[in-house]
CSV table of C-alpha atoms and ligand atoms in Angstrom, one decimal:
chain,number,residue,atom,x,y,z
W,674,MET,CA,16.0,-200.2,-98.5
W,675,LYS,CA,17.0,-198.8,-95.2
W,676,SER,CA,18.5,-202.1,-94.1
W,677,GLN,CA,21.1,-201.8,-96.8
W,678,ALA,CA,22.8,-199.2,-94.8
W,679,GLU,CA,22.5,-201.3,-91.7
W,680,VAL,CA,23.9,-204.3,-93.4
W,681,THR,CA,26.8,-202.6,-95.0
W,682,MET,CA,27.8,-200.8,-91.8
W,683,GLY,CA,26.7,-203.5,-89.4
W,684,LEU,CA,24.5,-201.0,-87.6
W,685,ALA,CA,21.2,-201.6,-85.9
W,686,THR,CA,18.2,-199.6,-86.9
W,687,HIS,CA,18.6,-195.9,-86.1
W,688,SER,CA,21.9,-196.4,-84.2
W,689,GLY,CA,23.4,-193.8,-86.6
W,690,SER,CA,21.4,-191.1,-85.1
W,691,GLY,CA,21.6,-192.4,-81.5
W,692,SER,CA,25.1,-191.4,-80.8
W,693,ARG,CA,24.5,-187.9,-81.9
W,694,ARG,CA,21.3,-187.3,-80.1
W,695,SER,CA,21.9,-184.3,-78.1
W,696,GLY,CA,19.7,-181.7,-76.5
W,697,SER,CA,17.3,-181.9,-73.7
W,698,ARG,CA,15.1,-184.8,-72.8
W,699,THR,CA,12.2,-182.5,-73.5
W,700,ALA,CA,13.3,-181.9,-77.1
W,701,LYS,CA,13.5,-185.6,-77.7
W,702,ASP,CA,10.1,-186.1,-76.1
W,703,THR,CA,8.5,-183.7,-78.5
W,704,VAL,CA,10.0,-185.6,-81.4
W,705,LEU,CA,8.5,-188.8,-80.0
W,706,CYS,CA,5.1,-187.0,-79.7
W,707,THR,CA,5.3,-186.1,-83.4
W,708,LEU,CA,6.0,-189.7,-84.3
W,709,ALA,CA,3.2,-191.1,-82.1
W,710,HIS,CA,0.9,-188.5,-83.6
W,711,ALA,CA,1.9,-189.4,-87.2
W,712,TYR,CA,1.2,-193.1,-86.5
W,713,ALA,CA,-2.2,-192.3,-85.0
W,714,VAL,CA,-3.2,-190.2,-88.0
W,715,THR,CA,-2.0,-192.8,-90.4
W,716,ASP,CA,-3.6,-195.8,-88.6
W,717,CYS,CA,-6.9,-193.9,-88.4
W,718,THR,CA,-7.1,-192.3,-91.8
W,719,LEU,CA,-5.4,-194.7,-94.1
W,720,THR,CA,-7.4,-197.7,-93.0
W,721,LEU,CA,-10.7,-196.0,-93.5
W,722,ASP,CA,-12.6,-197.4,-96.5
W,723,ASP,CA,-13.9,-194.0,-97.6
W,724,ASP,CA,-12.9,-190.8,-99.4
W,725,ALA,CA,-10.9,-189.6,-96.4
W,726,ASN,CA,-8.4,-192.4,-97.2
W,727,LEU,CA,-5.7,-190.8,-99.4
W,728,GLY,CA,-4.9,-194.2,-100.8
W,729,ASN,CA,-8.4,-194.5,-102.2
W,730,ARG,CA,-8.1,-191.1,-103.8
W,731,LEU,CA,-4.7,-191.9,-105.3
W,732,PHE,CA,-5.4,-195.4,-106.5
W,733,GLY,CA,-9.2,-195.8,-106.4
W,734,SER,CA,-10.5,-193.4,-109.0
W,735,SER,CA,-13.0,-194.7,-111.4
W,736,ASP,CA,-10.6,-195.2,-114.3
W,737,ASP,CA,-8.1,-197.1,-112.0
W,738,ASN,CA,-8.0,-200.8,-111.6
W,739,PHE,CA,-6.1,-200.6,-108.4
W,740,LYS,CA,-6.9,-200.4,-104.7
W,741,VAL,CA,-4.5,-199.8,-101.8
W,742,ARG,CA,-4.5,-201.3,-98.3
W,743,VAL,CA,-2.4,-199.9,-95.5
W,744,GLY,CA,-1.4,-201.5,-92.2
W,745,ALA,CA,1.1,-203.6,-90.3
W,746,LEU,CA,2.3,-206.8,-92.0
W,747,SER,CA,-0.1,-208.8,-89.8
W,748,SER,CA,-3.1,-207.0,-91.3
W,749,PHE,CA,-2.4,-208.8,-94.6
W,750,THR,CA,-3.4,-212.4,-95.4
W,751,ALA,CA,-0.7,-215.1,-95.5
W,752,SER,CA,-1.0,-215.2,-99.3
W,753,GLN,CA,-0.7,-211.4,-99.6
W,754,GLN,CA,2.4,-211.6,-97.4
W,755,ARG,CA,3.8,-214.3,-99.6
W,756,GLU,CA,3.3,-212.1,-102.7
W,757,LEU,CA,5.0,-209.2,-100.9
W,758,PHE,CA,8.1,-211.2,-100.3
W,759,GLU,CA,8.1,-212.7,-103.8
W,760,VAL,CA,8.0,-209.2,-105.4
W,761,LEU,CA,10.8,-208.1,-103.0
W,762,GLN,CA,12.9,-211.1,-103.9
W,763,GLN,CA,12.4,-210.7,-107.6
W,764,ASN,CA,13.3,-207.0,-107.5
W,765,MET,CA,16.1,-206.9,-105.0
W,766,ALA,CA,17.9,-210.3,-105.0
W,767,PRO,CA,20.0,-209.2,-108.0
W,768,PHE,CA,21.4,-206.3,-106.0
W,769,TYR,CA,22.4,-208.5,-103.1
W,770,GLY,CA,23.5,-211.5,-105.0
W,771,ALA,CA,21.6,-214.8,-104.9
W,772,HIS,CA,23.8,-216.3,-102.1
W,773,SER,CA,23.6,-213.3,-99.8
W,774,TRP,CA,19.9,-213.0,-100.4
W,775,LYS,CA,19.3,-216.7,-99.4
W,776,THR,CA,21.6,-216.8,-96.5
W,777,LYS,CA,21.1,-213.4,-94.9
W,778,MET,CA,18.9,-210.8,-96.6
W,779,ALA,CA,15.7,-212.7,-97.0
W,780,ARG,CA,15.6,-213.5,-93.2
W,781,GLN,CA,16.6,-210.0,-92.3
W,782,LYS,CA,13.9,-208.4,-94.5
W,783,LYS,CA,11.3,-210.7,-93.0
W,784,LYS,CA,12.3,-209.9,-89.5
W,785,GLU,CA,12.3,-206.1,-90.2
W,786,SER,CA,8.9,-206.3,-91.8
W,787,LYS,CA,7.3,-207.6,-88.6
W,788,GLN,CA,8.6,-204.8,-86.4
W,789,THR,CA,5.8,-202.9,-84.8
W,790,ASP,CA,6.6,-199.5,-86.4
W,791,ALA,CA,6.6,-200.9,-89.9
W,792,ARG,CA,3.6,-199.9,-92.1
W,793,PHE,CA,2.8,-201.3,-95.5
W,794,ALA,CA,0.9,-199.7,-98.3
W,795,ALA,CA,0.1,-202.5,-100.8
W,796,VAL,CA,-1.5,-201.8,-104.2
W,797,PHE,CA,-3.7,-204.6,-105.7
W,798,ASP,CA,-4.8,-205.0,-109.3
W,799,THR,CA,-8.5,-205.7,-108.9
W,800,GLN,CA,-8.9,-206.6,-112.6
W,801,HIS,CA,-6.5,-209.5,-112.5
W,802,ALA,CA,-7.9,-212.7,-114.1
W,803,ASN,CA,-7.9,-215.0,-111.1
W,804,ASP,CA,-7.9,-212.9,-108.0
W,805,GLU,CA,-6.6,-209.6,-106.8
W,806,LYS,CA,-2.9,-209.5,-107.6
W,807,LEU,CA,-0.2,-207.5,-105.7
W,808,ALA,CA,1.2,-204.9,-108.1
W,809,ALA,CA,3.3,-202.8,-105.8
W,810,PHE,CA,4.0,-202.0,-102.2
W,811,MET,CA,5.8,-199.6,-99.9
W,812,GLN,CA,7.1,-200.1,-96.4
W,813,PHE,CA,7.3,-196.9,-94.5
W,814,ARG,CA,7.9,-195.7,-90.9
W,815,PHE,CA,7.9,-192.5,-88.9
W,816,VAL,CA,11.3,-192.3,-87.3
W,817,GLU,CA,13.8,-189.9,-85.7
W,818,GLU,CA,16.8,-189.1,-87.8
W,819,GLU,CA,19.5,-186.8,-86.4
W,820,GLY,CA,17.0,-185.4,-83.9
W,821,GLU,CA,14.3,-184.7,-86.6
W,822,PRO,CA,11.0,-186.6,-87.1
W,823,VAL,CA,10.9,-187.9,-90.7
W,824,VAL,CA,8.9,-190.3,-92.9
W,825,TYR,CA,11.3,-193.1,-93.9
W,826,ILE,CA,10.5,-195.3,-96.9
W,827,TYR,CA,12.1,-198.6,-96.1
W,828,GLU,CA,10.9,-200.4,-99.3
W,829,LEU,CA,9.4,-199.3,-102.6
W,830,GLN,CA,8.7,-202.2,-104.9
W,831,VAL,CA,6.7,-202.3,-108.1
W,832,GLN,CA,6.2,-205.8,-109.7
W,833,ALA,CA,7.9,-205.9,-113.1
W,834,ASN,CA,4.7,-206.1,-115.1
W,835,TYR,CA,3.4,-203.0,-113.4
W,836,GLN,CA,6.4,-200.7,-113.6
W,837,THR,CA,6.4,-197.4,-115.5
W,838,GLN,CA,2.6,-197.1,-115.0
W,839,GLY,CA,2.8,-194.4,-112.3
W,840,LEU,CA,2.4,-196.7,-109.2
W,841,GLY,CA,5.8,-196.0,-107.7
W,842,LYS,CA,5.1,-192.2,-108.0
W,843,LYS,CA,1.7,-192.6,-106.4
W,844,LEU,CA,3.1,-194.6,-103.4
W,845,VAL,CA,5.8,-191.9,-102.8
W,846,ALA,CA,3.0,-189.3,-103.0
W,847,LEU,CA,1.1,-191.3,-100.4
W,848,ALA,CA,4.0,-191.1,-98.0
W,849,GLU,CA,4.4,-187.4,-98.6
W,850,GLN,CA,0.8,-186.6,-98.3
W,851,GLN,CA,0.5,-188.6,-95.1
W,852,GLY,CA,3.4,-186.7,-93.6
W,853,ASN,CA,1.8,-183.4,-94.6
W,854,ARG,CA,-1.5,-184.6,-93.2
W,855,ALA,CA,0.1,-185.4,-89.9
W,856,ASN,CA,1.9,-182.0,-89.9
W,857,GLN,CA,-1.4,-180.1,-90.4
W,858,ALA,CA,-2.8,-181.4,-87.2
W,859,LEU,CA,0.3,-180.7,-85.1
W,860,THR,CA,0.4,-177.7,-82.9
W,861,SER,CA,3.3,-177.7,-80.4
W,862,ALA,CA,5.4,-180.7,-81.4
W,863,PRO,CA,7.9,-180.3,-84.2
W,864,PRO,CA,6.7,-181.2,-87.7
W,865,LEU,CA,8.0,-184.1,-89.8
W,866,THR,CA,10.6,-182.4,-92.0
W,867,LYS,CA,11.2,-184.8,-94.9
W,868,VAL,CA,10.8,-188.1,-96.7
W,869,MET,CA,13.9,-190.2,-96.6
W,870,LEU,CA,15.1,-193.5,-98.2
W,871,THR,CA,18.2,-195.5,-98.9
W,872,VAL,CA,19.1,-196.7,-102.3
W,873,HIS,CA,21.9,-198.9,-103.7
W,874,LYS,CA,24.3,-196.8,-105.7
W,875,SER,CA,24.2,-199.5,-108.4
W,876,ASN,CA,20.4,-199.1,-108.8
W,877,GLU,CA,20.7,-196.5,-111.5
W,878,ARG,CA,17.1,-196.9,-112.5
W,879,ALA,CA,15.7,-196.2,-109.0
W,880,ARG,CA,18.1,-193.3,-108.5
W,881,ALA,CA,16.9,-191.7,-111.7
W,882,PHE,CA,13.3,-192.3,-110.6
W,883,TYR,CA,13.8,-190.6,-107.3
W,884,ARG,CA,15.7,-187.7,-108.9
W,885,ARG,CA,12.7,-187.3,-111.2
W,886,LEU,CA,10.4,-187.0,-108.1
W,887,GLY,CA,12.6,-184.3,-106.6
W,888,PHE,CA,14.7,-186.3,-104.2
W,889,ASP,CA,18.3,-185.2,-103.5
W,890,VAL,CA,21.3,-186.7,-101.7
W,891,ASP,CA,20.8,-186.1,-97.9
W,892,ASP,CA,23.4,-184.4,-95.7
W,893,ILE,CA,23.7,-187.7,-93.7
W,894,SER,CA,24.5,-189.7,-96.9
W,895,PRO,CA,28.2,-190.9,-96.8
W,896,ALA,CA,29.0,-188.8,-99.9
W,897,LYS,CA,28.2,-185.7,-97.9
W,898,SER,CA,28.7,-186.6,-94.2
W,899,ASP,CA,32.0,-188.3,-94.9
W,900,ALA,CA,33.1,-186.0,-97.7
W,901,GLU,CA,36.4,-185.2,-96.1
W,902,GLY,CA,37.1,-188.7,-95.0
W,903,ASP,CA,38.4,-191.5,-97.2
W,904,ASP,CA,35.5,-193.8,-96.6
W,905,ALA,CA,32.7,-192.3,-98.7
W,906,GLY,CA,33.6,-194.5,-101.7
W,907,TYR,CA,33.4,-197.6,-99.5
W,908,TYR,CA,29.6,-197.4,-99.1
W,909,ASP,CA,27.5,-199.0,-101.7
W,910,TYR,CA,24.3,-197.0,-100.9
W,911,GLU,CA,23.2,-193.4,-100.7
W,912,ILE,CA,20.6,-191.7,-98.6
W,913,LEU,CA,18.1,-189.5,-100.4
W,914,SER,CA,15.5,-187.0,-99.1
W,915,LYS,CA,12.9,-184.6,-100.1
W,916,PRO,CA,11.8,-181.9,-97.7
W,917,PHE,CA,8.1,-181.2,-97.0
W,918,SER,CA,7.0,-178.0,-98.7
Q,209,COA,C1,12.0,-197.7,-109.2
Q,209,COA,C2,10.5,-198.0,-109.2
Q,209,COA,C3,10.0,-198.0,-107.8
Q,209,COA,C4,9.8,-196.9,-110.0
Q,209,COA,O1,8.4,-197.2,-110.0
Q,209,COA,P1,7.5,-197.1,-111.3
Q,209,COA,O2,6.1,-197.4,-110.9
Q,209,COA,O3,8.1,-198.0,-112.3
Q,209,COA,O4,7.7,-195.6,-111.8
Q,209,COA,P2,6.6,-194.5,-112.2
Q,209,COA,O5,5.9,-195.1,-113.4
Q,209,COA,O6,5.8,-194.2,-111.0
Q,209,COA,O7,7.4,-193.3,-112.7
Q,209,COA,C5,7.2,-192.0,-112.1
Q,209,COA,C6,8.1,-191.0,-112.9
Q,209,COA,O8,9.4,-191.3,-112.8
Q,209,COA,C7,9.9,-191.5,-114.1
Q,209,COA,N1,10.8,-192.6,-114.1
Q,209,COA,C8,10.6,-193.9,-113.8
Q,209,COA,N2,11.7,-194.7,-113.9
Q,209,COA,C9,12.6,-193.8,-114.4
Q,209,COA,C10,14.0,-194.0,-114.8
Q,209,COA,N3,14.6,-195.1,-114.7
Q,209,COA,N4,14.7,-192.9,-115.2
Q,209,COA,C11,14.1,-191.7,-115.3
Q,209,COA,N5,12.8,-191.4,-115.0
Q,209,COA,C12,12.1,-192.5,-114.5
Q,209,COA,C13,8.7,-191.8,-115.0
Q,209,COA,O9,9.0,-191.4,-116.3
Q,209,COA,C14,7.7,-190.9,-114.4
Q,209,COA,O10,7.8,-189.6,-114.8
Q,209,COA,P3,6.6,-188.6,-115.0
Q,209,COA,O11,5.9,-188.5,-113.7
Q,209,COA,O12,7.1,-187.4,-115.6
Q,209,COA,O13,5.7,-189.4,-116.0
Q,209,COA,C15,10.2,-199.4,-109.9
Q,209,COA,O14,10.8,-199.4,-111.2
Q,209,COA,C16,10.8,-200.6,-109.1
Q,209,COA,O15,10.1,-201.1,-108.3
Q,209,COA,N6,12.0,-201.0,-109.4
Q,209,COA,C17,12.5,-202.2,-108.8
Q,209,COA,C18,12.7,-202.2,-107.3
Q,209,COA,C19,13.5,-201.0,-106.9
Q,209,COA,O16,14.6,-200.7,-107.5
Q,209,COA,N7,13.0,-200.2,-105.9
Q,209,COA,C20,13.6,-199.1,-105.4
Q,209,COA,C21,14.6,-199.6,-104.3
Q,209,COA,S1,15.4,-198.2,-103.6
């Protein structure tokens, strides 16, 4: 999702915040500490196969047929990675147009998904007839936005047959809870402040879903940050966020 903004504006990842990064080197270092800490907490706790794993608690209760795996793309099998990109293509190609998807977006999404700071939470249906089947996934990262450490949801995709069963909501909850969990163990570095994401303006369904979950238009979204300019209407995406309580 985040890449929509980058494509539309021709920006590289996070270059939006780079030019406005001010303050001392120390302040920036503390934000980097927070991000490193959040990755350490996530990589340790979400990959555990026990009750400390929030994913197990969210998806693995006895009446659930789902289980979640979290890690970098390389931690998933080749066939699971294929499933991930199939769901992504089925859900998102209509928003980019078939031609743009084939010539540009598919390649860009694959490249983005291999970046070292990308983490995937993938939900599998363990009751599927043949084998485990991918039902939904989220790609998330801990990043700096406008000088603040945040959790950024890059992708949230629920396979069509599994939509409206609460999986999207649980994946967003996983991102929120992981951010809160990282914050709890932080002492001197600044806390992660919010969960952010980018959504196509034309994706009414997803926008309604995020509103339902308590997300609002973020101050850096063009509609707000460029409110006085003439360009806000030019952008085909908006940036939403939800602060940590
Ligand atoms: C948008 C999407 C992620 C939602 O996931 P989902 O699993 O279908 O949604 P959930 O079942 O978790 O819904 C959670 C809540 O949102 C509500 N909701 C879901 N879709 C909604 C909609 N279109 N309008 C209003 N509310 C909606 C549900 O009623 C539910 O409310 P409740 O908690 O009170 O019961 C999913 O439909 C999807 O993957 N769509 C295609 C890809 C996409 O657009 N991704 C987002 C890109 S930014």
